[in-house]
Amino acid sequence: MNSKQIAGEKACEFIQDGMVVGLGTGSTAYYMIQKLGDRVADGLNVTGVVTSKATEELAKERNIPLMDLNEVGEIDLTIDGTDEVDGLFRGIKGGGGALLFEKLVAQASKRSIWVIGEDKVVETLGAFPLPVEVVPFGYKQVERQLEMNGYKPVLRHHEDGSVYLTDSENYILDLHMGAVTNPEELNTWLNNLPGVVENGLFLNYATSIVIGYSNGNVEVRDK
Ligand code: 5RP
């Protein structure tokens, strides 16, 4: 079992009968969803709320009952991956492009568990490029604003060279920073720029992290 599978499957144990569960996106959340599919097949009663079209497809394949985020009140628990997490449980998410829906679901959740391999724990955020979701209209102006303030935005592309579109048909500008020295300030500044829909700094959402290790161990850390 790889570290992502170990973490994903462990986190699935926190899902209880009757819960409304936020279903994260990515290759670690994948294992949680697979395990949840098995538990649903065995009779577990849950309602899932997806964070992306990809996760919706996977959850449907596994017969996990779903409701739209608009149809639920509070979500009991969300289990999602992250690209980085620091000692204060702040993270950078959106490597898979689902940051907007992920943040909306996290915001509605009483608890959020991030599932990760050991390599995702960092001292300082920012080695992973920070995704900034922008509307296509006038996005070059946002790029210009970012550059004028010393950032180096890179428009995200698919491997075939086409521009990457999020599930909301927006673009992503990845900021290669190396280190984010003041995540709170940057988060506020970015989200105040006209044209920015959301950014990948998730500062006050994770309540626990489940870390899978390549030696087979798993660790649960609570905030
Ligand atoms: C998608 C995300 C993912 O949770 C994040 O990219 C981690 O993905 P993975 O588990 O595949 O490493 O934020 O937008």
PDB file of C-alpha atoms and ligand atoms in Angstrom:
ATOM      1  CA  MET A   1       0.000   0.000   0.000  1.00  0.00           C
ATOM      2  CA  ASN A   2       1.377   3.454  -0.799  1.00  0.00           C
ATOM      3  CA  SER A   3       1.280   6.336   1.679  1.00  0.00           C
ATOM      4  CA  LYS A   4      -1.713   7.981  -0.039  1.00  0.00           C
ATOM      5  CA  GLN A   5      -3.769   4.808   0.172  1.00  0.00           C
ATOM      6  CA  ILE A   6      -2.847   4.334   3.835  1.00  0.00           C
ATOM      7  CA  ALA A   7      -3.980   7.881   4.687  1.00  0.00           C
ATOM      8  CA  GLY A   8      -7.114   7.793   2.538  1.00  0.00           C
ATOM      9  CA  GLU A   9      -8.349   4.512   3.935  1.00  0.00           C
ATOM     10  CA  LYS A  10      -7.568   5.486   7.538  1.00  0.00           C
ATOM     11  CA  ALA A  11      -9.533   8.738   7.229  1.00  0.00           C
ATOM     12  CA  CYS A  12     -12.535   6.839   5.928  1.00  0.00           C
ATOM     13  CA  GLU A  13     -12.835   5.278   9.412  1.00  0.00           C
ATOM     14  CA  PHE A  14     -13.979   8.680  10.741  1.00  0.00           C
ATOM     15  CA  ILE A  15     -17.125   8.562   8.609  1.00  0.00           C
ATOM     16  CA  GLN A  16     -20.130   7.452  10.633  1.00  0.00           C
ATOM     17  CA  ASP A  17     -23.597   6.292   9.704  1.00  0.00           C
ATOM     18  CA  GLY A  18     -25.953   9.143   8.802  1.00  0.00           C
ATOM     19  CA  MET A  19     -23.236  11.699   8.079  1.00  0.00           C
ATOM     20  CA  VAL A  20     -23.171  14.265   5.308  1.00  0.00           C
ATOM     21  CA  VAL A  21     -19.624  13.939   3.978  1.00  0.00           C
ATOM     22  CA  GLY A  22     -17.619  16.281   1.779  1.00  0.00           C
ATOM     23  CA  LEU A  23     -15.728  14.228  -0.802  1.00  0.00           C
ATOM     24  CA  GLY A  24     -12.369  15.721  -1.734  1.00  0.00           C
ATOM     25  CA  THR A  25     -10.522  15.644  -5.039  1.00  0.00           C
ATOM     26  CA  GLY A  26      -7.223  14.092  -6.065  1.00  0.00           C
ATOM     27  CA  SER A  27      -5.217  10.906  -5.897  1.00  0.00           C
ATOM     28  CA  THR A  28      -5.316  10.604  -2.074  1.00  0.00           C
ATOM     29  CA  ALA A  29      -9.018  11.405  -1.696  1.00  0.00           C
ATOM     30  CA  TYR A  30      -9.492   8.735  -4.378  1.00  0.00           C
ATOM     31  CA  TYR A  31      -8.593   5.989  -1.902  1.00  0.00           C
ATOM     32  CA  MET A  32     -10.956   7.385   0.721  1.00  0.00           C
ATOM     33  CA  ILE A  33     -13.783   7.388  -1.837  1.00  0.00           C
ATOM     34  CA  GLN A  34     -13.003   3.829  -2.913  1.00  0.00           C
ATOM     35  CA  LYS A  35     -13.121   2.671   0.704  1.00  0.00           C
ATOM     36  CA  LEU A  36     -16.313   4.625   1.309  1.00  0.00           C
ATOM     37  CA  GLY A  37     -17.818   2.917  -1.735  1.00  0.00           C
ATOM     38  CA  ASP A  38     -17.068  -0.445  -0.107  1.00  0.00           C
ATOM     39  CA  ARG A  39     -18.676   0.679   3.141  1.00  0.00           C
ATOM     40  CA  VAL A  40     -21.774   1.945   1.327  1.00  0.00           C
ATOM     41  CA  ALA A  41     -22.039  -1.423  -0.430  1.00  0.00           C
ATOM     42  CA  ASP A  42     -21.949  -2.995   3.051  1.00  0.00           C
ATOM     43  CA  GLY A  43     -24.890  -0.845   4.189  1.00  0.00           C
ATOM     44  CA  LEU A  44     -23.392   2.421   5.483  1.00  0.00           C
ATOM     45  CA  ASN A  45     -25.844   5.278   5.071  1.00  0.00           C
ATOM     46  CA  VAL A  46     -24.137   8.528   4.056  1.00  0.00           C
ATOM     47  CA  THR A  47     -24.727  11.486   1.785  1.00  0.00           C
ATOM     48  CA  GLY A  48     -21.733  12.746  -0.169  1.00  0.00           C
ATOM     49  CA  VAL A  49     -21.127  16.291  -1.373  1.00  0.00           C
ATOM     50  CA  VAL A  50     -18.574  16.442  -4.169  1.00  0.00           C
ATOM     51  CA  THR A  51     -15.771  18.961  -4.718  1.00  0.00           C
ATOM     52  CA  SER A  52     -15.285  18.403  -8.475  1.00  0.00           C
ATOM     53  CA  LYS A  53     -16.726  16.778 -11.558  1.00  0.00           C
ATOM     54  CA  ALA A  54     -14.023  14.088 -11.361  1.00  0.00           C
ATOM     55  CA  THR A  55     -15.052  13.201  -7.819  1.00  0.00           C
ATOM     56  CA  GLU A  56     -18.712  13.208  -8.816  1.00  0.00           C
ATOM     57  CA  GLU A  57     -17.949  10.649 -11.517  1.00  0.00           C
ATOM     58  CA  LEU A  58     -15.986   8.460  -9.111  1.00  0.00           C
ATOM     59  CA  ALA A  59     -18.630   8.663  -6.358  1.00  0.00           C
ATOM     60  CA  LYS A  60     -21.367   7.748  -8.839  1.00  0.00           C
ATOM     61  CA  GLU A  61     -19.337   4.759 -10.053  1.00  0.00           C
ATOM     62  CA  ARG A  62     -19.144   3.603  -6.418  1.00  0.00           C
ATOM     63  CA  ASN A  63     -22.890   4.190  -5.808  1.00  0.00           C
ATOM     64  CA  ILE A  64     -22.300   6.756  -3.065  1.00  0.00           C
ATOM     65  CA  PRO A  65     -25.518   8.785  -2.651  1.00  0.00           C
ATOM     66  CA  LEU A  66     -24.891  12.444  -3.461  1.00  0.00           C
ATOM     67  CA  MET A  67     -26.502  15.784  -2.796  1.00  0.00           C
ATOM     68  CA  ASP A  68     -25.654  19.170  -4.227  1.00  0.00           C
ATOM     69  CA  LEU A  69     -23.903  21.633  -1.919  1.00  0.00           C
ATOM     70  CA  ASN A  70     -26.987  23.863  -2.286  1.00  0.00           C
ATOM     71  CA  GLU A  71     -29.254  21.129  -0.940  1.00  0.00           C
ATOM     72  CA  VAL A  72     -27.426  20.432   2.328  1.00  0.00           C
ATOM     73  CA  GLY A  73     -27.053  22.535   5.439  1.00  0.00           C
ATOM     74  CA  GLU A  74     -23.876  21.927   7.391  1.00  0.00           C
ATOM     75  CA  ILE A  75     -21.532  19.162   6.251  1.00  0.00           C
ATOM     76  CA  ASP A  76     -20.509  16.879   9.132  1.00  0.00           C
ATOM     77  CA  LEU A  77     -17.060  15.996   7.853  1.00  0.00           C
ATOM     78  CA  THR A  78     -15.009  16.643   4.737  1.00  0.00           C
ATOM     79  CA  ILE A  79     -12.058  14.495   3.747  1.00  0.00           C
ATOM     80  CA  ASP A  80      -9.778  16.020   1.147  1.00  0.00           C
ATOM     81  CA  GLY A  81      -6.169  16.007   0.049  1.00  0.00           C
ATOM     82  CA  THR A  82      -3.768  18.916   0.097  1.00  0.00           C
ATOM     83  CA  ASP A  83      -0.573  19.841  -1.719  1.00  0.00           C
ATOM     84  CA  GLU A  84       1.183  21.225   1.364  1.00  0.00           C
ATOM     85  CA  VAL A  85       0.368  21.618   5.053  1.00  0.00           C
ATOM     86  CA  ASP A  86       2.358  23.483   7.696  1.00  0.00           C
ATOM     87  CA  GLY A  87       2.513  23.124  11.477  1.00  0.00           C
ATOM     88  CA  LEU A  88      -0.477  25.450  11.919  1.00  0.00           C
ATOM     89  CA  PHE A  89      -2.631  23.267   9.637  1.00  0.00           C
ATOM     90  CA  ARG A  90      -2.539  25.923   6.930  1.00  0.00           C
ATOM     91  CA  GLY A  91      -2.287  24.557   3.422  1.00  0.00           C
ATOM     92  CA  ILE A  92      -1.883  25.119  -0.271  1.00  0.00           C
ATOM     93  CA  LYS A  93      -4.496  23.276  -2.320  1.00  0.00           C
ATOM     94  CA  GLY A  94      -5.564  23.285  -5.932  1.00  0.00           C
ATOM     95  CA  GLY A  95      -2.846  21.263  -7.632  1.00  0.00           C
ATOM     96  CA  GLY A  96      -5.766  19.326  -9.103  1.00  0.00           C
ATOM     97  CA  GLY A  97      -7.570  22.542  -9.988  1.00  0.00           C
ATOM     98  CA  ALA A  98     -10.570  22.039  -7.676  1.00  0.00           C
ATOM     99  CA  LEU A  99      -9.716  24.780  -5.161  1.00  0.00           C
ATOM    100  CA  LEU A 100     -12.917  26.796  -5.578  1.00  0.00           C
ATOM    101  CA  PHE A 101     -15.382  23.970  -4.953  1.00  0.00           C
ATOM    102  CA  GLU A 102     -13.049  22.517  -2.303  1.00  0.00           C
ATOM    103  CA  LYS A 103     -13.034  25.783  -0.375  1.00  0.00           C
ATOM    104  CA  LEU A 104     -16.818  26.137  -0.644  1.00  0.00           C
ATOM    105  CA  VAL A 105     -17.274  22.624   0.719  1.00  0.00           C
ATOM    106  CA  ALA A 106     -14.636  23.164   3.441  1.00  0.00           C
ATOM    107  CA  GLN A 107     -16.337  26.400   4.491  1.00  0.00           C
ATOM    108  CA  ALA A 108     -19.606  24.490   4.991  1.00  0.00           C
ATOM    109  CA  SER A 109     -17.961  21.713   7.016  1.00  0.00           C
ATOM    110  CA  LYS A 110     -17.891  21.253  10.790  1.00  0.00           C
ATOM    111  CA  ARG A 111     -14.678  19.241  10.474  1.00  0.00           C
ATOM    112  CA  SER A 112     -12.145  18.810   7.680  1.00  0.00           C
ATOM    113  CA  ILE A 113      -9.569  16.048   7.557  1.00  0.00           C
ATOM    114  CA  TRP A 114      -6.713  16.320   5.083  1.00  0.00           C
ATOM    115  CA  VAL A 115      -5.245  13.060   3.855  1.00  0.00           C
ATOM    116  CA  ILE A 116      -1.620  13.170   2.773  1.00  0.00           C
ATOM    117  CA  GLY A 117       1.566  11.270   2.232  1.00  0.00           C
ATOM    118  CA  GLU A 118       4.437  12.243   4.540  1.00  0.00           C
ATOM    119  CA  ASP A 119       6.068  14.418   1.861  1.00  0.00           C
ATOM    120  CA  LYS A 120       3.261  17.021   2.062  1.00  0.00           C
ATOM    121  CA  VAL A 121       4.180  18.280   5.551  1.00  0.00           C
ATOM    122  CA  VAL A 122       6.277  21.453   5.272  1.00  0.00           C
ATOM    123  CA  GLU A 123       7.740  24.045   7.578  1.00  0.00           C
ATOM    124  CA  THR A 124       6.918  26.963   5.279  1.00  0.00           C
ATOM    125  CA  LEU A 125       4.233  26.989   2.600  1.00  0.00           C
ATOM    126  CA  GLY A 126       5.170  27.923  -0.929  1.00  0.00           C
ATOM    127  CA  ALA A 127       7.499  25.355  -2.460  1.00  0.00           C
ATOM    128  CA  PHE A 128       4.343  24.134  -4.184  1.00  0.00           C
ATOM    129  CA  PRO A 129       3.126  26.779  -6.667  1.00  0.00           C
ATOM    130  CA  LEU A 130       0.099  28.643  -5.327  1.00  0.00           C
ATOM    131  CA  PRO A 131      -2.916  28.330  -7.656  1.00  0.00           C
ATOM    132  CA  VAL A 132      -4.988  31.447  -8.254  1.00  0.00           C
ATOM    133  CA  GLU A 133      -8.282  30.904 -10.093  1.00  0.00           C
ATOM    134  CA  VAL A 134      -9.183  33.826 -12.361  1.00  0.00           C
ATOM    135  CA  VAL A 135     -11.994  34.587 -14.792  1.00  0.00           C
ATOM    136  CA  PRO A 136     -10.817  34.367 -18.411  1.00  0.00           C
ATOM    137  CA  PHE A 137     -12.095  37.886 -19.192  1.00  0.00           C
ATOM    138  CA  GLY A 138      -9.199  40.265 -18.754  1.00  0.00           C
ATOM    139  CA  TYR A 139      -7.016  37.691 -16.988  1.00  0.00           C
ATOM    140  CA  LYS A 140      -3.900  39.293 -18.479  1.00  0.00           C
ATOM    141  CA  GLN A 141      -4.656  42.359 -16.360  1.00  0.00           C
ATOM    142  CA  VAL A 142      -4.618  40.177 -13.235  1.00  0.00           C
ATOM    143  CA  GLU A 143      -1.353  38.680 -14.469  1.00  0.00           C
ATOM    144  CA  ARG A 144       0.010  42.219 -14.878  1.00  0.00           C
ATOM    145  CA  GLN A 145      -1.063  43.231 -11.371  1.00  0.00           C
ATOM    146  CA  LEU A 146       0.618  40.138  -9.968  1.00  0.00           C
ATOM    147  CA  GLU A 147       3.827  40.802 -11.906  1.00  0.00           C
ATOM    148  CA  MET A 148       3.864  44.463 -10.793  1.00  0.00           C
ATOM    149  CA  ASN A 149       3.796  43.183  -7.225  1.00  0.00           C
ATOM    150  CA  GLY A 150       6.733  40.850  -7.750  1.00  0.00           C
ATOM    151  CA  TYR A 151       4.922  37.557  -8.402  1.00  0.00           C
ATOM    152  CA  LYS A 152       5.603  35.257 -11.322  1.00  0.00           C
ATOM    153  CA  PRO A 153       2.239  33.928 -12.525  1.00  0.00           C
ATOM    154  CA  VAL A 154       2.208  31.021 -14.966  1.00  0.00           C
ATOM    155  CA  LEU A 155      -1.013  30.274 -16.840  1.00  0.00           C
ATOM    156  CA  ARG A 156      -1.784  26.595 -16.272  1.00  0.00           C
ATOM    157  CA  HIS A 157      -1.888  24.386 -19.369  1.00  0.00           C
ATOM    158  CA  HIS A 158      -2.681  20.753 -20.069  1.00  0.00           C
ATOM    159  CA  GLU A 159       0.116  18.536 -21.321  1.00  0.00           C
ATOM    160  CA  ASP A 160      -1.255  18.858 -24.881  1.00  0.00           C
ATOM    161  CA  GLY A 161      -0.665  22.618 -24.696  1.00  0.00           C
ATOM    162  CA  SER A 162      -4.300  23.694 -24.307  1.00  0.00           C
ATOM    163  CA  VAL A 163      -5.196  26.117 -21.527  1.00  0.00           C
ATOM    164  CA  TYR A 164      -6.424  24.397 -18.360  1.00  0.00           C
ATOM    165  CA  LEU A 165     -10.048  25.194 -17.466  1.00  0.00           C
ATOM    166  CA  THR A 166     -11.487  24.609 -14.000  1.00  0.00           C
ATOM    167  CA  ASP A 167     -14.907  23.028 -13.462  1.00  0.00           C
ATOM    168  CA  SER A 168     -16.252  26.600 -13.474  1.00  0.00           C
ATOM    169  CA  GLU A 169     -14.452  27.259 -16.771  1.00  0.00           C
ATOM    170  CA  ASN A 170     -11.978  29.657 -15.235  1.00  0.00           C
ATOM    171  CA  TYR A 171      -8.213  29.823 -15.718  1.00  0.00           C
ATOM    172  CA  ILE A 172      -5.519  29.127 -13.141  1.00  0.00           C
ATOM    173  CA  LEU A 173      -2.426  31.253 -12.642  1.00  0.00           C
ATOM    174  CA  ASP A 174       0.180  29.328 -10.642  1.00  0.00           C
ATOM    175  CA  LEU A 175       2.435  31.514  -8.509  1.00  0.00           C
ATOM    176  CA  HIS A 176       5.938  30.102  -8.124  1.00  0.00           C
ATOM    177  CA  MET A 177       7.049  31.687  -4.891  1.00  0.00           C
ATOM    178  CA  GLY A 178       9.345  29.320  -3.054  1.00  0.00           C
ATOM    179  CA  ALA A 179       8.056  30.564   0.306  1.00  0.00           C
ATOM    180  CA  VAL A 180       4.869  32.291   1.444  1.00  0.00           C
ATOM    181  CA  THR A 181       5.998  34.493   4.309  1.00  0.00           C
ATOM    182  CA  ASN A 182       2.594  35.894   5.332  1.00  0.00           C
ATOM    183  CA  PRO A 183      -0.181  33.575   4.098  1.00  0.00           C
ATOM    184  CA  GLU A 184      -3.020  35.519   5.793  1.00  0.00           C
ATOM    185  CA  GLU A 185      -1.993  38.808   4.188  1.00  0.00           C
ATOM    186  CA  LEU A 186      -1.452  37.224   0.775  1.00  0.00           C
ATOM    187  CA  ASN A 187      -4.802  35.433   0.932  1.00  0.00           C
ATOM    188  CA  THR A 188      -6.648  38.690   1.589  1.00  0.00           C
ATOM    189  CA  TRP A 189      -4.688  40.629  -1.021  1.00  0.00           C
ATOM    190  CA  LEU A 190      -5.225  38.022  -3.748  1.00  0.00           C
ATOM    191  CA  ASN A 191      -8.928  37.646  -3.113  1.00  0.00           C
ATOM    192  CA  ASN A 192      -9.358  41.428  -3.283  1.00  0.00           C
ATOM    193  CA  LEU A 193      -7.918  41.617  -6.815  1.00  0.00           C
ATOM    194  CA  PRO A 194     -10.719  42.036  -9.368  1.00  0.00           C
ATOM    195  CA  GLY A 195     -10.782  38.959 -11.599  1.00  0.00           C
ATOM    196  CA  VAL A 196      -9.569  36.580  -8.901  1.00  0.00           C
ATOM    197  CA  VAL A 197     -12.228  34.029  -8.019  1.00  0.00           C
ATOM    198  CA  GLU A 198     -10.298  32.167  -5.301  1.00  0.00           C
ATOM    199  CA  ASN A 199      -6.773  31.178  -4.360  1.00  0.00           C
ATOM    200  CA  GLY A 200      -5.294  27.970  -3.022  1.00  0.00           C
ATOM    201  CA  LEU A 201      -4.409  29.163   0.475  1.00  0.00           C
ATOM    202  CA  PHE A 202      -6.599  27.212   2.916  1.00  0.00           C
ATOM    203  CA  LEU A 203      -5.759  28.831   6.221  1.00  0.00           C
ATOM    204  CA  ASN A 204      -8.404  27.884   8.717  1.00  0.00           C
ATOM    205  CA  TYR A 205     -10.132  24.781   7.474  1.00  0.00           C
ATOM    206  CA  ALA A 206      -8.282  21.591   8.388  1.00  0.00           C
ATOM    207  CA  THR A 207      -9.152  20.284  11.841  1.00  0.00           C
ATOM    208  CA  SER A 208      -7.090  17.083  11.511  1.00  0.00           C
ATOM    209  CA  ILE A 209      -4.529  15.620   9.178  1.00  0.00           C
ATOM    210  CA  VAL A 210      -3.988  11.952   8.474  1.00  0.00           C
ATOM    211  CA  ILE A 211      -0.446  11.224   7.319  1.00  0.00           C
ATOM    212  CA  GLY A 212       0.436   8.009   5.558  1.00  0.00           C
ATOM    213  CA  TYR A 213       4.063   6.851   5.665  1.00  0.00           C
ATOM    214  CA  SER A 214       5.880   4.763   3.093  1.00  0.00           C
ATOM    215  CA  ASN A 215       6.865   2.295   5.853  1.00  0.00           C
ATOM    216  CA  GLY A 216       3.155   1.500   6.306  1.00  0.00           C
ATOM    217  CA  ASN A 217       2.541   3.638   9.403  1.00  0.00           C
ATOM    218  CA  VAL A 218      -0.262   6.132   9.719  1.00  0.00           C
ATOM    219  CA  GLU A 219      -0.542   9.120  12.026  1.00  0.00           C
ATOM    220  CA  VAL A 220      -3.567  11.245  12.942  1.00  0.00           C
ATOM    221  CA  ARG A 221      -2.838  14.802  14.121  1.00  0.00           C
ATOM    222  CA  ASP A 222      -5.583  17.011  15.533  1.00  0.00           C
ATOM    223  CA  LYS A 223      -5.353  20.789  15.542  1.00  0.00           C
TER     224      LYS A 223
HETATM  225  C1  5RP B   1      -7.185  19.402  -5.871  1.00  0.00           C
HETATM  226  C2  5RP B   1      -6.491  19.424  -4.576  1.00  0.00           C
HETATM  227  C3  5RP B   1      -5.932  18.134  -4.092  1.00  0.00           C
HETATM  228  O1  5RP B   1      -6.516  17.827  -2.874  1.00  0.00           O
HETATM  229  C4  5RP B   1      -4.462  18.266  -3.960  1.00  0.00           C
HETATM  230  O2  5RP B   1      -3.950  18.661  -5.214  1.00  0.00           O
HETATM  231  C5  5RP B   1      -3.803  16.978  -3.498  1.00  0.00           C
HETATM  232  O3  5RP B   1      -3.884  16.034  -4.506  1.00  0.00           O
HETATM  233  P1  5RP B   1      -3.227  14.589  -4.396  1.00  0.00           P
HETATM  234  O4  5RP B   1      -3.878  13.895  -3.252  1.00  0.00           O
HETATM  235  O5  5RP B   1      -3.516  13.971  -5.736  1.00  0.00           O
HETATM  236  O6  5RP B   1      -1.745  14.780  -4.175  1.00  0.00           O
HETATM  237  O7  5RP B   1      -6.363  20.403  -3.909  1.00  0.00           O
HETATM  238  O8  5RP B   1      -7.585  20.691  -6.224  1.00  0.00           O
END
